[in-house]
Amino acid sequence: MELKFVLAIASSILAIIVFIPYFIDIFKQKTQPHLYSWLIWGILQIVGTAAALKAGAGFGSWALGVGALFCLLIFLLSFKYGTKNIHRSDLFCLIAAFVAIGMYFLVENPLYSVLLVALTDFIGFLPTFRKAHQEPWSETFSTFFLSAVANVMSLAALEAYSLTTALYLSSLFVTNGVMCLILYFGRRRMGPNAQIQ
């Protein structure tokens, strides 16, 4: 069996496993997802998957497709279980993300399109970065850590390497890694007594 196919299967399975603790924590009301972030991420993962497939990513795009489905499910759950910690700056991020998504459909260059997707993903992270800094126990650490691992595996599974095929996965690795650092140091700063009851 081809190594890239095995890595694609493994990263897709990991993409599923990544979200299991997140869903459990949502229903236990330990995790409070940010509605705007998950909407942006769901749309972006759909766009990112399509762009990666068009650019020849092949197996390397599978985990993105799985992630898109779960992002949209979490977005829907956010209406009931999501955070109430939504600021005006978050709305600006949502608007900026939609402007960037709109620009994506106007840009014909695949590299510029992927750059816009990566930028929009980062903008989508900003409300959750802010919330996680203020409430580090309101997110599931393992989901972001395993997402970073899955992104590395997807990068390894790419059938064609170029800035266009690798940039979005690389940006996902970086933003998930930054989220892990925010949660880790925020929890150390606040201590376990700050957990959501």
mmCIF file of C-alpha atoms in Angstrom:
data_model
loop_
_atom_site.group_PDB
_atom_site.id
_atom_site.type_symbol
_atom_site.label_atom_id
_atom_site.label_comp_id
_atom_site.label_asym_id
_atom_site.label_seq_id
_atom_site.Cartn_x
_atom_site.Cartn_y
_atom_site.Cartn_z
ATOM 1 C CA MET A 1 0.000 0.000 0.000
ATOM 2 C CA GLU A 2 1.339 3.453 -0.909
ATOM 3 C CA LEU A 3 2.730 5.449 2.044
ATOM 4 C CA LYS A 4 0.886 8.642 1.087
ATOM 5 C CA PHE A 5 -2.419 6.744 0.990
ATOM 6 C CA VAL A 6 -1.719 5.296 4.459
ATOM 7 C CA LEU A 7 -0.829 8.752 5.778
ATOM 8 C CA ALA A 8 -4.025 10.189 4.266
ATOM 9 C CA ILE A 9 -6.143 7.474 5.935
ATOM 10 C CA ALA A 10 -4.301 7.990 9.232
ATOM 11 C CA SER A 11 -4.682 11.777 9.121
ATOM 12 C CA SER A 12 -8.395 11.446 8.265
ATOM 13 C CA ILE A 13 -8.949 9.053 11.170
ATOM 14 C CA LEU A 14 -6.992 11.406 13.410
ATOM 15 C CA ALA A 15 -9.167 14.282 12.157
ATOM 16 C CA ILE A 16 -12.193 12.356 13.436
ATOM 17 C CA ILE A 17 -10.516 11.431 16.741
ATOM 18 C CA VAL A 18 -9.480 15.078 17.225
ATOM 19 C CA PHE A 19 -13.082 16.205 17.501
ATOM 20 C CA ILE A 20 -14.432 13.477 19.799
ATOM 21 C CA PRO A 21 -13.183 15.128 23.043
ATOM 22 C CA TYR A 22 -14.387 18.489 21.778
ATOM 23 C CA PHE A 23 -17.928 17.217 21.231
ATOM 24 C CA ILE A 24 -17.887 15.451 24.626
ATOM 25 C CA ASP A 25 -16.732 18.655 26.325
ATOM 26 C CA ILE A 26 -19.389 20.701 24.512
ATOM 27 C CA PHE A 27 -22.155 18.445 25.801
ATOM 28 C CA LYS A 28 -20.611 18.465 29.291
ATOM 29 C CA GLN A 29 -20.551 22.278 28.956
ATOM 30 C CA LYS A 30 -16.809 22.387 29.644
ATOM 31 C CA THR A 31 -16.053 23.759 26.177
ATOM 32 C CA GLN A 32 -17.879 26.787 24.838
ATOM 33 C CA PRO A 33 -17.108 27.193 21.120
ATOM 34 C CA HIS A 34 -17.053 30.643 19.552
ATOM 35 C CA LEU A 35 -19.824 30.809 16.942
ATOM 36 C CA TYR A 36 -17.954 33.137 14.586
ATOM 37 C CA SER A 37 -14.725 31.145 14.566
ATOM 38 C CA TRP A 38 -16.414 27.834 13.789
ATOM 39 C CA LEU A 39 -18.511 29.368 11.001
ATOM 40 C CA ILE A 40 -15.400 30.846 9.403
ATOM 41 C CA TRP A 41 -13.436 27.609 9.830
ATOM 42 C CA GLY A 42 -16.222 25.483 8.369
ATOM 43 C CA ILE A 43 -16.509 27.633 5.253
ATOM 44 C CA LEU A 44 -12.735 27.858 4.922
ATOM 45 C CA GLN A 45 -12.159 24.132 5.238
ATOM 46 C CA ILE A 46 -14.656 23.574 2.427
ATOM 47 C CA VAL A 47 -12.889 26.190 0.289
ATOM 48 C CA GLY A 48 -9.454 24.883 1.325
ATOM 49 C CA THR A 49 -10.372 21.316 0.454
ATOM 50 C CA ALA A 50 -11.647 22.359 -2.964
ATOM 51 C CA ALA A 51 -8.539 24.465 -3.629
ATOM 52 C CA ALA A 52 -6.186 21.679 -2.510
ATOM 53 C CA LEU A 53 -7.950 19.143 -4.737
ATOM 54 C CA LYS A 54 -7.802 21.532 -7.688
ATOM 55 C CA ALA A 55 -4.073 22.057 -7.098
ATOM 56 C CA GLY A 56 -3.408 18.300 -7.066
ATOM 57 C CA ALA A 57 -3.163 17.633 -3.323
ATOM 58 C CA GLY A 58 -5.019 14.324 -3.721
ATOM 59 C CA PHE A 59 -4.887 12.232 -0.554
ATOM 60 C CA GLY A 60 -3.552 15.168 1.430
ATOM 61 C CA SER A 61 -6.929 16.931 1.196
ATOM 62 C CA TRP A 62 -8.970 14.169 2.830
ATOM 63 C CA ALA A 63 -8.476 15.315 6.428
ATOM 64 C CA LEU A 64 -9.484 18.856 5.430
ATOM 65 C CA GLY A 65 -12.795 17.512 4.135
ATOM 66 C CA VAL A 66 -13.422 15.624 7.377
ATOM 67 C CA GLY A 67 -12.507 18.761 9.323
ATOM 68 C CA ALA A 68 -14.968 20.841 7.296
ATOM 69 C CA LEU A 69 -17.838 18.577 8.286
ATOM 70 C CA PHE A 70 -16.984 18.729 11.985
ATOM 71 C CA CYS A 71 -16.418 22.502 11.940
ATOM 72 C CA LEU A 72 -19.904 23.012 10.535
ATOM 73 C CA LEU A 73 -21.402 20.680 13.158
ATOM 74 C CA ILE A 74 -19.671 22.616 15.953
ATOM 75 C CA PHE A 75 -20.911 25.866 14.417
ATOM 76 C CA LEU A 76 -24.480 24.560 14.672
ATOM 77 C CA LEU A 77 -23.934 23.428 18.273
ATOM 78 C CA SER A 78 -22.552 26.884 19.112
ATOM 79 C CA PHE A 79 -26.040 28.349 18.910
ATOM 80 C CA LYS A 80 -26.972 26.372 22.023
ATOM 81 C CA TYR A 81 -23.658 25.642 23.743
ATOM 82 C CA GLY A 82 -21.389 28.414 22.493
ATOM 83 C CA THR A 83 -19.714 31.188 24.437
ATOM 84 C CA LYS A 84 -21.489 34.384 25.351
ATOM 85 C CA ASN A 85 -18.035 36.039 25.424
ATOM 86 C CA ILE A 86 -18.486 37.793 22.067
ATOM 87 C CA HIS A 87 -17.055 41.281 21.628
ATOM 88 C CA ARG A 88 -17.408 43.939 18.958
ATOM 89 C CA SER A 89 -13.886 43.085 17.740
ATOM 90 C CA ASP A 90 -15.150 39.552 17.011
ATOM 91 C CA LEU A 91 -17.807 40.985 14.706
ATOM 92 C CA PHE A 92 -15.105 42.937 12.867
ATOM 93 C CA CYS A 93 -13.171 39.673 12.448
ATOM 94 C CA LEU A 94 -16.284 37.976 11.056
ATOM 95 C CA ILE A 95 -16.848 40.793 8.557
ATOM 96 C CA ALA A 96 -13.163 40.793 7.551
ATOM 97 C CA ALA A 97 -13.291 37.033 7.069
ATOM 98 C CA PHE A 98 -16.329 37.282 4.783
ATOM 99 C CA VAL A 99 -14.651 40.053 2.777
ATOM 100 C CA ALA A 100 -11.580 37.830 2.352
ATOM 101 C CA ILE A 101 -13.759 34.851 1.377
ATOM 102 C CA GLY A 102 -15.511 37.048 -1.187
ATOM 103 C CA MET A 103 -12.134 38.132 -2.560
ATOM 104 C CA TYR A 104 -11.150 34.464 -2.812
ATOM 105 C CA PHE A 105 -13.831 33.896 -5.435
ATOM 106 C CA LEU A 106 -12.590 36.872 -7.466
ATOM 107 C CA VAL A 107 -8.940 35.822 -7.494
ATOM 108 C CA GLU A 108 -7.974 33.483 -10.296
ATOM 109 C CA ASN A 109 -4.428 32.743 -9.160
ATOM 110 C CA PRO A 110 -4.429 29.549 -7.003
ATOM 111 C CA LEU A 111 -1.553 30.782 -4.820
ATOM 112 C CA TYR A 112 -3.287 34.085 -4.053
ATOM 113 C CA SER A 113 -6.461 32.143 -3.323
ATOM 114 C CA VAL A 114 -4.679 29.944 -0.803
ATOM 115 C CA LEU A 115 -3.022 33.006 0.743
ATOM 116 C CA LEU A 116 -6.491 34.519 1.237
ATOM 117 C CA VAL A 117 -7.753 31.271 2.780
ATOM 118 C CA ALA A 118 -4.791 31.137 5.182
ATOM 119 C CA LEU A 119 -5.296 34.793 6.131
ATOM 120 C CA THR A 120 -9.017 34.254 6.661
ATOM 121 C CA ASP A 121 -8.337 31.206 8.834
ATOM 122 C CA PHE A 122 -6.043 33.343 10.991
ATOM 123 C CA ILE A 123 -8.759 36.020 11.252
ATOM 124 C CA GLY A 124 -11.183 33.271 12.265
ATOM 125 C CA PHE A 125 -8.824 32.265 15.069
ATOM 126 C CA LEU A 126 -8.642 35.778 16.537
ATOM 127 C CA PRO A 127 -11.992 35.650 18.454
ATOM 128 C CA THR A 128 -11.097 32.236 19.854
ATOM 129 C CA PHE A 129 -7.542 33.358 20.709
ATOM 130 C CA ARG A 130 -9.046 36.284 22.644
ATOM 131 C CA LYS A 131 -11.605 34.105 24.416
ATOM 132 C CA ALA A 132 -9.021 31.407 25.187
ATOM 133 C CA HIS A 133 -6.684 34.002 26.679
ATOM 134 C CA GLN A 134 -9.474 35.248 28.957
ATOM 135 C CA GLU A 135 -11.012 31.814 29.638
ATOM 136 C CA PRO A 136 -8.330 29.156 28.984
ATOM 137 C CA TRP A 137 -10.446 26.364 30.446
ATOM 138 C CA SER A 138 -13.295 27.047 27.982
ATOM 139 C CA GLU A 139 -11.580 25.155 25.134
ATOM 140 C CA THR A 140 -10.439 21.546 24.681
ATOM 141 C CA PHE A 141 -6.632 21.537 24.503
ATOM 142 C CA SER A 142 -6.352 18.064 22.940
ATOM 143 C CA THR A 143 -8.445 19.075 19.919
ATOM 144 C CA PHE A 144 -6.043 21.824 18.917
ATOM 145 C CA PHE A 145 -2.950 19.757 19.713
ATOM 146 C CA LEU A 146 -4.137 16.758 17.691
ATOM 147 C CA SER A 147 -5.256 19.090 14.896
ATOM 148 C CA ALA A 148 -1.685 20.352 14.631
ATOM 149 C CA VAL A 149 -0.453 16.741 14.457
ATOM 150 C CA ALA A 150 -3.058 15.876 11.799
ATOM 151 C CA ASN A 151 -1.958 18.898 9.740
ATOM 152 C CA VAL A 152 1.646 17.663 9.765
ATOM 153 C CA MET A 153 0.471 14.205 8.641
ATOM 154 C CA SER A 154 -1.620 15.762 5.861
ATOM 155 C CA LEU A 155 1.413 17.749 4.746
ATOM 156 C CA ALA A 156 3.398 14.520 4.571
ATOM 157 C CA ALA A 157 0.598 12.901 2.535
ATOM 158 C CA LEU A 158 0.523 15.594 -0.161
ATOM 159 C CA GLU A 159 0.992 14.139 -3.612
ATOM 160 C CA ALA A 160 2.333 17.410 -5.031
ATOM 161 C CA TYR A 161 4.383 19.856 -2.981
ATOM 162 C CA SER A 162 4.159 23.543 -3.750
ATOM 163 C CA LEU A 163 3.398 26.731 -1.888
ATOM 164 C CA THR A 164 -0.172 26.403 -3.157
ATOM 165 C CA THR A 165 -0.739 22.875 -1.814
ATOM 166 C CA ALA A 166 1.228 23.237 1.441
ATOM 167 C CA LEU A 167 0.510 26.792 2.626
ATOM 168 C CA TYR A 168 -2.978 26.276 4.062
ATOM 169 C CA LEU A 169 -2.041 23.077 5.907
ATOM 170 C CA SER A 170 1.082 24.804 7.228
ATOM 171 C CA SER A 171 -0.947 27.787 8.422
ATOM 172 C CA LEU A 172 -3.372 25.424 10.188
ATOM 173 C CA PHE A 173 -0.417 23.813 11.957
ATOM 174 C CA VAL A 174 0.847 27.219 13.130
ATOM 175 C CA THR A 175 -2.522 28.566 14.320
ATOM 176 C CA ASN A 176 -3.393 25.339 16.145
ATOM 177 C CA GLY A 177 0.061 25.429 17.731
ATOM 178 C CA VAL A 178 -0.429 29.037 18.856
ATOM 179 C CA MET A 179 -3.801 28.065 20.324
ATOM 180 C CA CYS A 180 -2.120 25.275 22.308
ATOM 181 C CA LEU A 181 0.399 27.771 23.702
ATOM 182 C CA ILE A 182 -2.373 30.228 24.670
ATOM 183 C CA LEU A 183 -4.293 27.480 26.458
ATOM 184 C CA TYR A 184 -1.230 25.989 28.150
ATOM 185 C CA PHE A 185 0.145 29.257 29.514
ATOM 186 C CA GLY A 186 -3.331 30.627 30.291
ATOM 187 C CA ARG A 187 -4.158 27.569 32.374
ATOM 188 C CA ARG A 188 -0.844 27.809 34.207
ATOM 189 C CA ARG A 189 -1.529 31.502 34.878
ATOM 190 C CA MET A 190 -5.099 31.000 36.140
ATOM 191 C CA GLY A 191 -4.777 27.576 37.752
ATOM 192 C CA PRO A 192 -7.297 24.724 37.813
ATOM 193 C CA ASN A 193 -9.749 26.645 40.016
ATOM 194 C CA ALA A 194 -10.668 28.795 36.987
ATOM 195 C CA GLN A 195 -12.290 25.857 35.163
ATOM 196 C CA ILE A 196 -15.884 26.316 34.002
ATOM 197 C CA GLN A 197 -18.223 24.636 36.445
#
